[in-house]
mmCIF file of C-alpha atoms in Angstrom:
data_model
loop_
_atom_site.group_PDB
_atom_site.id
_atom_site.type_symbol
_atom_site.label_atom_id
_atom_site.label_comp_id
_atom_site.label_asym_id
_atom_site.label_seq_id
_atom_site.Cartn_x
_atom_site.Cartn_y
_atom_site.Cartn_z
ATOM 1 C CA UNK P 138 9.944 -16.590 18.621
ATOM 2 C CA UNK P 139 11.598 -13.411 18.134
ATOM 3 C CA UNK P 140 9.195 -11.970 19.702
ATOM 4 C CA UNK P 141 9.360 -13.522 23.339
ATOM 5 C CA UNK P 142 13.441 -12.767 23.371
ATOM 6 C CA UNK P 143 13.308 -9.242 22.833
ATOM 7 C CA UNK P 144 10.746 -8.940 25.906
ATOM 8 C CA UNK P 145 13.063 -10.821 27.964
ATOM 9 C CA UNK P 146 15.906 -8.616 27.164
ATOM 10 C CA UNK P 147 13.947 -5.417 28.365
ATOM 11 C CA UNK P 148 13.896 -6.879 31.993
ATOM 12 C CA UNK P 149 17.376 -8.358 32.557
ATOM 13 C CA UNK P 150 18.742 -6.773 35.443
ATOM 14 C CA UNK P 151 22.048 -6.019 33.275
ATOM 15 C CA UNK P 152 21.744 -1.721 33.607
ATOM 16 C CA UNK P 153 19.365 0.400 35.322
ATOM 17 C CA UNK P 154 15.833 0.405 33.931
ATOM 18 C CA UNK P 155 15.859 3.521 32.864
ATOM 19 C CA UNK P 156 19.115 2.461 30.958
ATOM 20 C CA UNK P 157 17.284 1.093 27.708
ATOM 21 C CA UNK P 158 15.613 3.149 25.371
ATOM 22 C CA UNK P 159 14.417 1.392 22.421
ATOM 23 C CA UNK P 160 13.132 3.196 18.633
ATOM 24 C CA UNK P 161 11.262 1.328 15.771
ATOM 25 C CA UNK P 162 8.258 1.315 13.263
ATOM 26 C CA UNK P 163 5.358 -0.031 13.799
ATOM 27 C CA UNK P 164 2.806 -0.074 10.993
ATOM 28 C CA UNK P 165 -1.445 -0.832 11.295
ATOM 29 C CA UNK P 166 -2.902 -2.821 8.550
ATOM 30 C CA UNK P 167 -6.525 -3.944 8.200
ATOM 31 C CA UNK P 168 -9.456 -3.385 6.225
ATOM 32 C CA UNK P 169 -10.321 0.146 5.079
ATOM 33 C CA UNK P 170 -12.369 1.937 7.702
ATOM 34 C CA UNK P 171 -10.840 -0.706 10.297
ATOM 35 C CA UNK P 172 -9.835 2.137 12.557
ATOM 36 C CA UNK P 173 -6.512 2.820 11.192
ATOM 37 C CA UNK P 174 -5.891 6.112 11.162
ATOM 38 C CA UNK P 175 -8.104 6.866 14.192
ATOM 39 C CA UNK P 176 -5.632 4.819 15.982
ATOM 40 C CA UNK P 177 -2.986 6.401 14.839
ATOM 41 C CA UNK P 178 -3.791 9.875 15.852
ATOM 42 C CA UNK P 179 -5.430 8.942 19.084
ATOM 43 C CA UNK P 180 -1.304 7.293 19.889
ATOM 44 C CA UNK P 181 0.451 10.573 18.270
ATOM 45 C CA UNK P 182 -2.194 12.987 20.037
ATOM 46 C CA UNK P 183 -2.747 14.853 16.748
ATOM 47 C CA UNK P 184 -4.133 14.941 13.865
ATOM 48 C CA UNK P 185 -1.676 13.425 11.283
ATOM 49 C CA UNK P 186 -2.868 10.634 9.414
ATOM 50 C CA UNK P 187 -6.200 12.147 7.344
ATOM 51 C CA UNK P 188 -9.118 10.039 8.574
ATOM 52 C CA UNK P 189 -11.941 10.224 6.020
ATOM 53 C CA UNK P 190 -15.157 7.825 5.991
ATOM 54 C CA UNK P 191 -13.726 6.399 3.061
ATOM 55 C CA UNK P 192 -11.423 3.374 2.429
ATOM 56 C CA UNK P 193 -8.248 4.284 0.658
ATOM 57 C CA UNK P 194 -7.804 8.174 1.611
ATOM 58 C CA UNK P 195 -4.376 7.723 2.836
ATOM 59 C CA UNK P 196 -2.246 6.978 -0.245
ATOM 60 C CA UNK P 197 1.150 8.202 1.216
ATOM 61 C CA UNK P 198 3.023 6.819 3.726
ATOM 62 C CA UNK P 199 2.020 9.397 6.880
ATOM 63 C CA UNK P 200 4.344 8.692 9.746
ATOM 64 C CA UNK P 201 3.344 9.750 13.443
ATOM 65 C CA UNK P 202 5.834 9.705 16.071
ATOM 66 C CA UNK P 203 4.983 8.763 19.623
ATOM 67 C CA UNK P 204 7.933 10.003 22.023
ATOM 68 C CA UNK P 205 8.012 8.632 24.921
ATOM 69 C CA UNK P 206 11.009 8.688 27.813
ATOM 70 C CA UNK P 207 11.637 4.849 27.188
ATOM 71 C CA UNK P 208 11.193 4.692 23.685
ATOM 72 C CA UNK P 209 10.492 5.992 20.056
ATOM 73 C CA UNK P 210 7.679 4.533 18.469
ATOM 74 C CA UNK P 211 7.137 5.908 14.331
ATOM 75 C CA UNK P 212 3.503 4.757 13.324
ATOM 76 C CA UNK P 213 4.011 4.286 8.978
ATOM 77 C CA UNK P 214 0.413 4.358 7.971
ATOM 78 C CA UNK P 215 0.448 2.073 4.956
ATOM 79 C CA UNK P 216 -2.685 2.087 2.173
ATOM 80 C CA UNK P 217 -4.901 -0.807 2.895
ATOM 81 C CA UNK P 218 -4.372 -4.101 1.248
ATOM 82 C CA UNK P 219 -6.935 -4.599 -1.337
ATOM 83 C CA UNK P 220 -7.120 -6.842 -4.592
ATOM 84 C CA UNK P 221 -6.135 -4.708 -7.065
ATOM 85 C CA UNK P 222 -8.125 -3.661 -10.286
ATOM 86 C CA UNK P 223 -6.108 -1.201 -11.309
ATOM 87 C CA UNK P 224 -1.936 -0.408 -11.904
ATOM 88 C CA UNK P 225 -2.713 2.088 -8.973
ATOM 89 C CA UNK P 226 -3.735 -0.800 -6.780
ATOM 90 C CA UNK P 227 -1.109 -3.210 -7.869
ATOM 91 C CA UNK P 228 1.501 -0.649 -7.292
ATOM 92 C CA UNK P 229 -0.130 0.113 -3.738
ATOM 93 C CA UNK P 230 0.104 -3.381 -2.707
ATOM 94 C CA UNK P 231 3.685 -3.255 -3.870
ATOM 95 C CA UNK P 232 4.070 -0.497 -1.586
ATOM 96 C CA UNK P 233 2.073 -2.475 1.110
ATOM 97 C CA UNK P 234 4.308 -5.401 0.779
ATOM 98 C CA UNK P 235 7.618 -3.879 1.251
ATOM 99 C CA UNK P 236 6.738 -1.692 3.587
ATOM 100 C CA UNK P 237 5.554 -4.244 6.131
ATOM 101 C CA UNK P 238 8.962 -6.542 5.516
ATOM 102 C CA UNK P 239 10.877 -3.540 6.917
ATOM 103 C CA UNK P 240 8.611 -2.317 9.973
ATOM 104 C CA UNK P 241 9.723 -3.882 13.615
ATOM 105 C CA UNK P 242 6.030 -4.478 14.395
ATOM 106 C CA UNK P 243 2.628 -4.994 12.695
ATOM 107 C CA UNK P 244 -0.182 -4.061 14.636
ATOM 108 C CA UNK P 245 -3.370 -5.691 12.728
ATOM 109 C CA UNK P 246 -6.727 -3.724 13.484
ATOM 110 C CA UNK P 247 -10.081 -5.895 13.375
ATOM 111 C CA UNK P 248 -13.294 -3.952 14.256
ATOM 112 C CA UNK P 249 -15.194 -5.905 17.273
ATOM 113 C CA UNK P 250 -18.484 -5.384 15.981
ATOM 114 C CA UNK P 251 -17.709 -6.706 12.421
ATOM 115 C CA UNK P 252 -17.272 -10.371 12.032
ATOM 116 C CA UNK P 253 -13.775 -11.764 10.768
ATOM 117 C CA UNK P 254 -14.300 -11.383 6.934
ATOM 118 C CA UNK P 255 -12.830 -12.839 3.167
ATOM 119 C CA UNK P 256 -11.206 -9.049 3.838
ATOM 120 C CA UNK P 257 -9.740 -10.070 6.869
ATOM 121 C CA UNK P 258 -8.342 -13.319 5.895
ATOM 122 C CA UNK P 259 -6.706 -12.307 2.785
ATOM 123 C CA UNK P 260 -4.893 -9.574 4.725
ATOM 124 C CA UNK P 261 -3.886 -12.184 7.424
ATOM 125 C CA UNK P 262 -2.699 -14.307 4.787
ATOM 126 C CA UNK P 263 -0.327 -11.927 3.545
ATOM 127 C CA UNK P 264 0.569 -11.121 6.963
ATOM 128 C CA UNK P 265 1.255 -14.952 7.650
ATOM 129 C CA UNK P 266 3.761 -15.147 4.632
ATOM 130 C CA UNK P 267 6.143 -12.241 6.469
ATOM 131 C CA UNK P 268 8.062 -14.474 8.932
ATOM 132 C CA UNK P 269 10.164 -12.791 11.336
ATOM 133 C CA UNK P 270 7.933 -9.249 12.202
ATOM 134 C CA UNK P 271 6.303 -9.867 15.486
ATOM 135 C CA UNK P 272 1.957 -9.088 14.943
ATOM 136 C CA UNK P 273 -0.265 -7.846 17.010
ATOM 137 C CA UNK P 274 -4.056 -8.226 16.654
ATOM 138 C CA UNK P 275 -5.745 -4.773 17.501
ATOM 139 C CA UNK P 276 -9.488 -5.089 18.253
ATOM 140 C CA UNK P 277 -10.567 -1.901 17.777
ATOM 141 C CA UNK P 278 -13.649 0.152 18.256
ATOM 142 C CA UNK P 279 -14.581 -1.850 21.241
ATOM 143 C CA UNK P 280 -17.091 0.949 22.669
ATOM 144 C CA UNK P 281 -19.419 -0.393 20.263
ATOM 145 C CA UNK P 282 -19.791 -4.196 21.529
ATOM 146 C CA UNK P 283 -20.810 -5.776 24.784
ATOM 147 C CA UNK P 284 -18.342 -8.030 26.899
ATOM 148 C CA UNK P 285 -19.602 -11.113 25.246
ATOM 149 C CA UNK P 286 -19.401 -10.137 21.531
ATOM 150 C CA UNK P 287 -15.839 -9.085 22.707
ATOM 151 C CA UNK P 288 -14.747 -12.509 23.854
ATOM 152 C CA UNK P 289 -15.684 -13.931 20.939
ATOM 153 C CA UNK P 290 -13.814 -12.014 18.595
ATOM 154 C CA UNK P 291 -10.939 -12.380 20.650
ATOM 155 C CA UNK P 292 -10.942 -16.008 20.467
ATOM 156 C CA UNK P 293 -11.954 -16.094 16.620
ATOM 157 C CA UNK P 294 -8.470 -13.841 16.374
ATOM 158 C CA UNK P 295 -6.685 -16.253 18.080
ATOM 159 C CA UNK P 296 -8.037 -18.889 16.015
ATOM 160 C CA UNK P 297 -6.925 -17.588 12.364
ATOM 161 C CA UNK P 298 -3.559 -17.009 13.650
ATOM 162 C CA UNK P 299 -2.955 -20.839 14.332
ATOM 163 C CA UNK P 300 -5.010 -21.910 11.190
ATOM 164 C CA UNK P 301 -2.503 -20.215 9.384
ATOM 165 C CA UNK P 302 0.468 -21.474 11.349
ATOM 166 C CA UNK P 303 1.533 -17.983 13.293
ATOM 167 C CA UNK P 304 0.850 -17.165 17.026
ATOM 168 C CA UNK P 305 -0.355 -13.135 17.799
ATOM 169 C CA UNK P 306 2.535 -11.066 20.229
ATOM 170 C CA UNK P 307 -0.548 -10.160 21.634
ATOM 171 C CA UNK P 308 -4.326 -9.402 21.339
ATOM 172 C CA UNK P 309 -5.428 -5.903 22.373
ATOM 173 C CA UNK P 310 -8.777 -4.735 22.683
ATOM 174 C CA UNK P 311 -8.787 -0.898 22.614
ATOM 175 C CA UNK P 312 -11.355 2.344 22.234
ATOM 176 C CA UNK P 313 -9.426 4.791 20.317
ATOM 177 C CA UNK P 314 -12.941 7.005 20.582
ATOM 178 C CA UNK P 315 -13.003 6.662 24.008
ATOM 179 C CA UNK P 316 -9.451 6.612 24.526
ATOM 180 C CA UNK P 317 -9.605 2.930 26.262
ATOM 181 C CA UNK P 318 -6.031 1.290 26.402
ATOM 182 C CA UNK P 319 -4.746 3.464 24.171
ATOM 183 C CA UNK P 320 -1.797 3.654 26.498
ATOM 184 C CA UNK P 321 -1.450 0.278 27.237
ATOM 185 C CA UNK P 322 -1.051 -0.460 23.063
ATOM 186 C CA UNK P 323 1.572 1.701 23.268
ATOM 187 C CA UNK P 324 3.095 -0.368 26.360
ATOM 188 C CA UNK P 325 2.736 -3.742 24.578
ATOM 189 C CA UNK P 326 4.446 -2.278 21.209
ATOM 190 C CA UNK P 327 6.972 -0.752 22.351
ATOM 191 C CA UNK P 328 8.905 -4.047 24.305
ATOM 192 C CA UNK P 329 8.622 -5.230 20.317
ATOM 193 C CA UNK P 330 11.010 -2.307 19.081
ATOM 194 C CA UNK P 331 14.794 -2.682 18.598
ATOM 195 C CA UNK P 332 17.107 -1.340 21.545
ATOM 196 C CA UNK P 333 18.384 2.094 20.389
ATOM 197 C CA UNK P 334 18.378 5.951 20.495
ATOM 198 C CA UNK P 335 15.447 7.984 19.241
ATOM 199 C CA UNK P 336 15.711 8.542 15.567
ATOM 200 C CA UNK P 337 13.514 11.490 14.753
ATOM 201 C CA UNK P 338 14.549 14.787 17.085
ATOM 202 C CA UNK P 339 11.632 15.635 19.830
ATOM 203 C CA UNK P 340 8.809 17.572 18.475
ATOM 204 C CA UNK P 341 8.783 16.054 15.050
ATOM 205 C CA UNK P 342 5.126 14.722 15.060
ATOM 206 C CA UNK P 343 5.232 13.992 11.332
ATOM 207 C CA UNK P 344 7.932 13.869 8.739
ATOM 208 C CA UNK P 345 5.590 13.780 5.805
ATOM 209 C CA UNK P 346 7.040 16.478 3.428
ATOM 210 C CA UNK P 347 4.691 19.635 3.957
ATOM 211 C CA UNK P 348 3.885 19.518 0.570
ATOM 212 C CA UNK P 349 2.193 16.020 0.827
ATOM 213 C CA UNK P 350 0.619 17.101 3.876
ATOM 214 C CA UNK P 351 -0.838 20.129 2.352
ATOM 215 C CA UNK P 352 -2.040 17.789 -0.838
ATOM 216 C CA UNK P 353 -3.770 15.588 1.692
ATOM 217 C CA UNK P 354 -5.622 18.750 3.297
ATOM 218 C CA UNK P 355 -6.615 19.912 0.057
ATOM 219 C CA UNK P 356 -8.047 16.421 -1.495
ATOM 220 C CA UNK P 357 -9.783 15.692 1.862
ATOM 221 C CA UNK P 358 -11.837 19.426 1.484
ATOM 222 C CA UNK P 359 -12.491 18.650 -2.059
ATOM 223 C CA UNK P 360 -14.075 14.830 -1.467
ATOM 224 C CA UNK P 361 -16.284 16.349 1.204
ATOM 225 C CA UNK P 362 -19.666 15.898 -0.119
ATOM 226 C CA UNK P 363 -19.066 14.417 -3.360
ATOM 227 C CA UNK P 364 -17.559 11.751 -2.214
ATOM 228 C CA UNK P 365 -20.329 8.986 -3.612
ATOM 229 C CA UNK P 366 -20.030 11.003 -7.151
ATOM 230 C CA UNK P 367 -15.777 10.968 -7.140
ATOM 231 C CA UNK P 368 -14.971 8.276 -4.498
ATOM 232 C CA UNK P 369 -10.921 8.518 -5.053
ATOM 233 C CA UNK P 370 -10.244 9.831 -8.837
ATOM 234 C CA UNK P 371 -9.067 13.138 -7.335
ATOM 235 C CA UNK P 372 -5.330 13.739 -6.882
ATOM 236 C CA UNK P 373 -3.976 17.091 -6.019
ATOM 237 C CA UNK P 374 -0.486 18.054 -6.857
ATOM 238 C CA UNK P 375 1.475 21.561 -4.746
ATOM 239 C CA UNK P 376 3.231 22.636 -7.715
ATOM 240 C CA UNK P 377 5.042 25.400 -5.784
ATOM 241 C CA UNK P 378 4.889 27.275 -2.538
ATOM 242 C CA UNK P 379 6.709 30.351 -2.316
ATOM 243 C CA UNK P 380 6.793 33.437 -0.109
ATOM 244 C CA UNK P 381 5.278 36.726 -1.014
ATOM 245 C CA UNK P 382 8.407 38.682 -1.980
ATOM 246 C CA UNK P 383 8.034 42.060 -0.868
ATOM 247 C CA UNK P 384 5.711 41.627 2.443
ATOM 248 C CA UNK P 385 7.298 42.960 5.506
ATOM 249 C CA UNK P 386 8.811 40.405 7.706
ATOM 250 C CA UNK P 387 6.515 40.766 10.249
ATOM 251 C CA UNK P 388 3.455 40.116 7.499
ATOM 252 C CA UNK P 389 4.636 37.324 5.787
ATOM 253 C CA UNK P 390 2.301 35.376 3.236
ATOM 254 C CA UNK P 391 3.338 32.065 1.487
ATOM 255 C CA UNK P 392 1.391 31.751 -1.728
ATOM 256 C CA UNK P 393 0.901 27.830 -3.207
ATOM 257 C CA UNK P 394 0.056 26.865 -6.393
ATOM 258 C CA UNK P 395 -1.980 23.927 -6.172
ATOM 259 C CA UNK P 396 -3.810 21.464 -9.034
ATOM 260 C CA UNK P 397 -6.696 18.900 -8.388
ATOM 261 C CA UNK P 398 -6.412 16.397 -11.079
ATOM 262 C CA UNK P 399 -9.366 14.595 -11.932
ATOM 263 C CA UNK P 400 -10.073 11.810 -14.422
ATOM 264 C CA UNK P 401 -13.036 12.521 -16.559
ATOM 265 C CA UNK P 402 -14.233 16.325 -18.144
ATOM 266 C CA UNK P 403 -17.602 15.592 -16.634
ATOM 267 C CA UNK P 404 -16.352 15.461 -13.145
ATOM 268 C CA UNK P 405 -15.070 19.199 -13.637
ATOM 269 C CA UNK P 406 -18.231 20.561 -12.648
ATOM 270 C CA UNK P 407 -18.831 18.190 -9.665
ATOM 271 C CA UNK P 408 -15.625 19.871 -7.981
ATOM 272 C CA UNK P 409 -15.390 23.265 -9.450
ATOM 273 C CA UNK P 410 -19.820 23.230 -8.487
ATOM 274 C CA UNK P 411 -22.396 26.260 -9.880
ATOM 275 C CA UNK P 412 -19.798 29.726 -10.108
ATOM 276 C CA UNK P 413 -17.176 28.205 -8.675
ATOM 277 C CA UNK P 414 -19.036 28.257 -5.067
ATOM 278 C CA UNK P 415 -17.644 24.415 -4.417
ATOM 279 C CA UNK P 416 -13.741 24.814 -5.540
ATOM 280 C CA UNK P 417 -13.956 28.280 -3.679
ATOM 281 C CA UNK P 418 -15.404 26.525 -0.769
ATOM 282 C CA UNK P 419 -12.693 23.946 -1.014
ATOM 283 C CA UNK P 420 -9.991 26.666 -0.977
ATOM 284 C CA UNK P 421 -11.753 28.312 2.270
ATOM 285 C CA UNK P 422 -11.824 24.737 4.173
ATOM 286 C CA UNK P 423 -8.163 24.078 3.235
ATOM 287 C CA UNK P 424 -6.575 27.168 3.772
ATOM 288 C CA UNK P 425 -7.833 27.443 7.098
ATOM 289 C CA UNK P 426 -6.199 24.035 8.273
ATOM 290 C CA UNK P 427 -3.197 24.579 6.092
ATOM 291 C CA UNK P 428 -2.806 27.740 7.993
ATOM 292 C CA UNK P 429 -3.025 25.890 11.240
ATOM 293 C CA UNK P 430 -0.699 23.663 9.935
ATOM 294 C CA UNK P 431 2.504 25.462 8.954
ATOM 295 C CA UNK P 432 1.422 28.522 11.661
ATOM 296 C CA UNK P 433 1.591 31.530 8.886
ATOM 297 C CA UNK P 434 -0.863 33.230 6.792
ATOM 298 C CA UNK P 435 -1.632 31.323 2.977
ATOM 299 C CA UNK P 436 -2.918 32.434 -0.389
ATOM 300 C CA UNK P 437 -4.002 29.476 -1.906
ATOM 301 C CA UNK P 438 -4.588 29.519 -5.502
ATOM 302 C CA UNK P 439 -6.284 26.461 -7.037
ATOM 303 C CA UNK P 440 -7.019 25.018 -10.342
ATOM 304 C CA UNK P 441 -8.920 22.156 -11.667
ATOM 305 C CA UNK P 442 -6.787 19.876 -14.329
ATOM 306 C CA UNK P 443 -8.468 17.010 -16.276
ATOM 307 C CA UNK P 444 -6.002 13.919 -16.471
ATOM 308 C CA UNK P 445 -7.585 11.441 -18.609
ATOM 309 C CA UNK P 446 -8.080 8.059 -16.386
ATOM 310 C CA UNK P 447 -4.957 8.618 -14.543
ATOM 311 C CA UNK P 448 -5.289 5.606 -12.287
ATOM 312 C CA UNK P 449 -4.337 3.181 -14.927
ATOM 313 C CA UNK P 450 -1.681 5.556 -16.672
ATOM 314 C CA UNK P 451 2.205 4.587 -15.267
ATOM 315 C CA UNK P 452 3.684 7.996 -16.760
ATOM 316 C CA UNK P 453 0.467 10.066 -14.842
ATOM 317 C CA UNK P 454 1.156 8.365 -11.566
ATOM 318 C CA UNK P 455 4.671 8.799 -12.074
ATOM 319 C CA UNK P 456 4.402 12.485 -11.969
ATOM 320 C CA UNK P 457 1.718 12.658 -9.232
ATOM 321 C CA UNK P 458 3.998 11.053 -6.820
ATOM 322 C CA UNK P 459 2.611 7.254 -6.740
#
């Protein structure tokens, strides 16, 4: 019910219109590769979550802010929901977990040309078990289905909601590719956000640390083309970014230290490659968008660490930030 009384609020006649400005989270969860991230950049406008072809490429919580006159929306990309194997996967679905009790809004994101899935239900499951946050079923990469397909997935959405006892906000179909109702998800998420002022200043598109951010770049360059050999056993860790002393001020340069950890000595070679030409490659790619990024000129200096199997290791993750 919650819901349905926070829409009514937003039209009582009480103030102006204009009067009410509301500010919340929102977070998408869904299968990997269920158009997450795409989603989330096509709302923010830029590129701030890290959409890879691969499940499971966003680890951290990314945050994209979409201001708007009437409201504040902040998009917390959470790492899918998957049944763990690992303590890295137990400890993300800890992360999952909590992180969707707090959010005002849960935007669920179904593909319409996949059918509803074991995937699916266990996530909806979950979602079912977290009471009071309104949901929203997001059918996403509708461009790829014809009218009839469409209707059918809708109504299969509906349908798992009441099986397990919960009712949808709302069911949106949307393009993010083709920028279809993009807008209008925006409209139907934001009546769902608490009354308030804006909480991040204007501008802010992201408030991931730069560091993280700069991690992210850096792991996404080095999975490119290897992904099938090191799917996610890379982690890379800014151990310090500094300014070139002595440059003058109109030349600065901001030298970072980065490592890419990997699990195993034999994958060494895979991201290093023959001479070096892959990890130098890598450091090309990444300092180019990190560049673009923070808006000054980088040396990037990169090394490749072996941390033995440190997805199951609780001091390893520890110190790489999980």
């Amino acid at each position: 019910m919650g819901a349905m009384s926070v829409r009514s609020q937003s039209t009582e006649p009480s103030e102006s219109p204009e009067a009410v400005h509301r500010a919340g989270f929102a977070c998408f969860v869904g299968r990997p590769n269920a158009g997450k991230s795409t989603l989330t950049n096509a709302l923010v406008g830029q590129k701030v979550a890290i959409t890879a072809n691969q499940p499971q490429t966003t680890r951290h919580t990314v945050r994209g802010i979409v201001h708007r006159p009437d409201a504040q929306l902040i998009l917390v990309d959470t790492p899918g929901l998957h049944k763990p194997r690992t303590l890295l996967g137990e400890r993300l679905n800890d992360v999952v977990r909590t992180t969707w009790a707090e959010v005002d809004v849960i935007g669920f994101c179904l593909p319409a040309n996949e059918r509803i899935g074991p995937g699916d239900r266990f996530i909806a499951k979950e979602l079912a078990g977290i009471r009071k946050t309104p949901k929203i079923a997001i059918v996403t990469k509708t461009d790829l289905v014809d009218s009839k397909a469409l209707a059918e997935q809708l109504i299969a959405i509906d349908q798992l909601g009441r099986e397990l006892g919960f009712e949808w906000a709302e069911i949106v179909p949307v393009s993010a590719v083709g920028d279809q109702q993009v807008n209008l998800l925006a409209d139907l998420l934001v009546p769902l956000l608490p009354e308030g002022p804006a909480l991040y200043p204007e501008g802010d598109l992201t408030d991931e640390p730069e560091q993280v951010m700069i991690a992210e770049l850096i792991r996404e360059a080095a999975l490119e083309g290897v992904r099938d050999e090191l799917p996610h056993s890379i982690a890379v860790v800014v151990e310090e970014m500094l300014p070139r002393p002595d440059r003058p001020a109109d030349k600065p340069l901001l030298d970072i230290h980065a490592n890419l950890y990997i699990e195993r000595p034999s994958q060494k070679g895979i991201v290093i490659g023959p001479k070096g030409t892959r990890l130098k490659e890598v450091g090309i790619k990444s300092r180019k968008q990190i560049e673009a990024l923070l808006g000054t000129p980088v040396f990037l200096d990169l090394h490749v660490k072996v941390a033995k199997d440190w997805q199951r290791d609780p001091k390893q993750l520890r110190r790489l930030g999980f």
